[in-house]
Amino acid sequence: MDCHVLVIGSGGAGVRAAIEASGYGETILVSKTIAGKGGCTTMAEGGYNAVLREQDSCEAHFDDTMKGGAYLNDPALVRLLVDEAPERMEDLLRWGAVFDVTDCCEVAQRPFGGQRFPRTCYAGDRTGHEMMLTLMDRLAATGTEVLQEVTIVHLFKDENTVAGALGIDRHGELLAIRSDRTVLATGGGTRIYDISTNSSSGTGDGYALGFRAGADLVDMEQVQFHPTGAVYPYDARGRLVTEAVRGEGGILKNALNERFMVKYDPERMELSTRDVVSRSIATEILEGRGTPHGGVYLDVTHLPRAQIESKLPVMLEQFLKFGVDIREEPMEVAPTAHHIMGGLRINSDGETTVPCLHACGEVAGGVHGANRLGGNALADTQVFGKRAGEAAGKAKKRVKRIHWEEIAAQEKRLSAFYDGRVLPTTVARSLQTAMWDGAGIFRTAKELAKTLDVINHLSSLPLKAAGYSNLEECCIVQNMLITASLVVKGALLRKESRGAHVRRDVTQAWDAQGSPYGHTWQSLKVSGIETEVKA
Amino acid sequence: MKEMSVRVYRFDPKEDQKPHFQTYLVQVNEGARVLNVLHAIHDEHDPTLSYRYCCGSGQCGSCAVRVNGEPVLACMEEAREGMTIEPLDLPVQKDLMVDMEPYLSEISALVPKDDFTMPTPAVVEDIKPFRSCIECLACVSACPALKVISFAGPTAMREDLRLALDPRDSEDRVTEAVKSGLFTCTSCQACWKVCPKNIQIPGKAIEKLRSLANKKGLTLPRHQEVAQLVRDTGRSVTRLGPTFLEQIDEVLEPYGPVRATVGFFVGCMYNQRLPQAAFDAMEVLRRNGIRVIIPKDQVCCGSPLLRTGQWDILDTLKRKNIDAFVSRNIDTVLTMCAGCGSTLKNDYKTPYRVIDINELLTKYVIEPPARLPLKATYHDPCHLLRGQGIRDQPRELITQVVDLVEMPAICCGSGGGVRSGIPEEAAALAERRREEIEKTGADIVVSSCPFCEFHIMEHTDRPVKNITTLLLDGYREKDRKKAEKPA
């Protein structure tokens, strides 16, 4: 197959990129799931940050984002995010998104953590789902060809450029796609942790594909642990409990009924930034003040029932399914791996360091620094999805070749899985446990090194496909292993605590703004950490 | 951890001639969902098992399957020992994966107007419930109409209404909905009852769309005739002979001591078409100490108009029916028509309590009838089972008289104005009922709704009886035996 722009990924960023790119040339969107259902956008609950009111300002949004990100963010990217988020919100509204509105017919906004103005737009607690429905409607009106349930396993290289991708469909058949420009919009990868909010597609595919194609990745150690994930029943552990619960007025208490945030951030309390709240909850639990199920209480019982029913309907429904009526009793929550702030290094057009390869959404790095503010990810998908799609679309057509040796090598890679010995799910489970234990909220060089040993060992095992439907699973587990190793290596490179990344074995004399360090970076050939001399 | 035995549908079109079921013994955690059972099978027993899932938290609609016949989200439904897991009733791709694309692509998309209008808070509140749909297609799997006639399906209708209400959309969604099968819905409520987001598609979307169609003059001619009949006669069907209300006394005293007094709402079908069933019901009530008051000024409940979107005279009908009983100081109104009962309970704000005859008779523990040497099957009326949540009471009554063989609870095709509006669809659905009835090997069919009874009668060679007629048969047999016995 041949196209001008190939978009890999069908979440908010990928679909937004395809909508934009399709205006310039033939566009193919490849989705590992049924498009619109996979990814994390559709699960995003709380909201979308955009400056819409006169009392608010883009400067304030910029400052909040930089401060929340422990000043590791790329200022130029943050500038674009805050400036263009309102325009991209207008696109969504024009295309039919049904956001909550005020009595004056303005998009309603709620307070979210780390922001001085309530600027988080929302559709109840199913904001991302509303956006996905809208984007899928719009996508259908473009000429984009959607390949459903095709997993990309390799990016083709022609000289130093990316020239397309190789996919595998649900029949186990290979599919080679040649493209002028390729956009990675594969989302995040916190499925590498035992406890995670991510959907089944959050396996870090784009980090691995980009890395193997030679791209630079920055700040991969920066993994956000969302403060509030479900803790029971066991199989529901990690399920996201939206920040909107706290935005609507939910309070956190430990087993001693103490509103413990007063100890950690008396000013912002429950609406502190996610890194702070997660560490506070983790500390309460580690020091023995946790609930019987190993969490803390998140309580909304003091709120009017109607507010819970209309603003948090998904939360209400999910907890009811597990026997908890949040109108009557508190939820039990604990931190859960949620978002990877790091990712492929991009410029304002979403161009990576490999020619003809773009990235947008969670797979890209630099926008959120060391800690993402709640509500900035959905905005990120739209702002940078559009930018990447537009730049890729506007790029010139070119002569590009797929080299048969590459296909042959991939065929060999895949057929080897039929002779493997270890099931991919077995490897994935070992990896998830090791990452949670050794590269979680609190880290030390010793634990990280041990985790890296586990990853290396797991990577050496011959993965087994029992049938054609398991081939993609093997490739995906390899992606998880690469992503995990990038996270751990990044964490070893950054010898400081910054944002979501906490090194317990390092004592430092600086705060985030005074840090001598910039991004960590990793590529196939080199890796390191930027050191800046502060003026 | 606990152990659980489950049956799973397996089919790989690449390898298998036909589908089969495989039983697995799996270890799962306390509180495990159906999805965790599938993971356990995939991880520990057979990695080739194919099933879809993504979010694992009821938000993406990828993982719907049927558990013991009922569509559910695998990620939210608690796993049960001995359950059978099957794909949705859609074309199977492999194992539990079905082809969702054709249905998803039928769902309309908003086409923006050139000039943008922000929806008002009131419009947003109206639209929001419909936007919570996760397009899992549980409703499509459960919809009986889709199996016999071309129809875009419940969730497509849901979105059509949303678009019709949205000021930003530029297309005529009402006409579009009519073309894609708006009038094929029998209002059986199966879609609503299986919806994981509890979206009331028939009542809130389809009937509303039909009312918008009515304003555009798109109501089916046969439905318009029914509405005219109601306007002219107060009844939604024509009479075949003397009606029930013309023949019955206004107050019926029981044979023994009075255990309760109720007002009786007969409904058009039992009044005009099947009066004998109503007489039989009165006899059963009298034998069981129920005093019945029957206001003669009652009229059609309005259900046929509600379901077909002809809402203009509803308020008049409602007022008449409320006054008829209130003026006689009646605090409990008895219905024996499932459709009337569902309408009075769900679409009226009545100052009196409404009770279905199956509820009443089981509540007051009836005089035991004699057993008859017959095998019966029971057809669940949609407006009784799903409209009123009445499942066990009819079975409790039937099994006092005869042996009961179950069949799946599926719409017979008589509801929602389909019998009059699209007779070929109604006939096709009844034909499927006939097949199910055959399979049970039952001698008689029992039901508790005049629309179902009348419709099924035309499509089966077995006698179709109202539940109270069956009870009366039991009483008569009892009397006969008693008379035979030498004193």
mmCIF file of C-alpha atoms in Angstrom, chain A residues 29 89 493:
data_model
loop_
_atom_site.group_PDB
_atom_site.id
_atom_site.type_symbol
_atom_site.label_atom_id
_atom_site.label_comp_id
_atom_site.label_asym_id
_atom_site.label_seq_id
_atom_site.Cartn_x
_atom_site.Cartn_y
_atom_site.Cartn_z
ATOM 1 C CA LEU A 29 -4.681 5.595 9.743
ATOM 2 C CA MET A 89 -11.467 23.247 21.619
ATOM 3 C CA LEU A 493 20.768 8.984 34.101
#
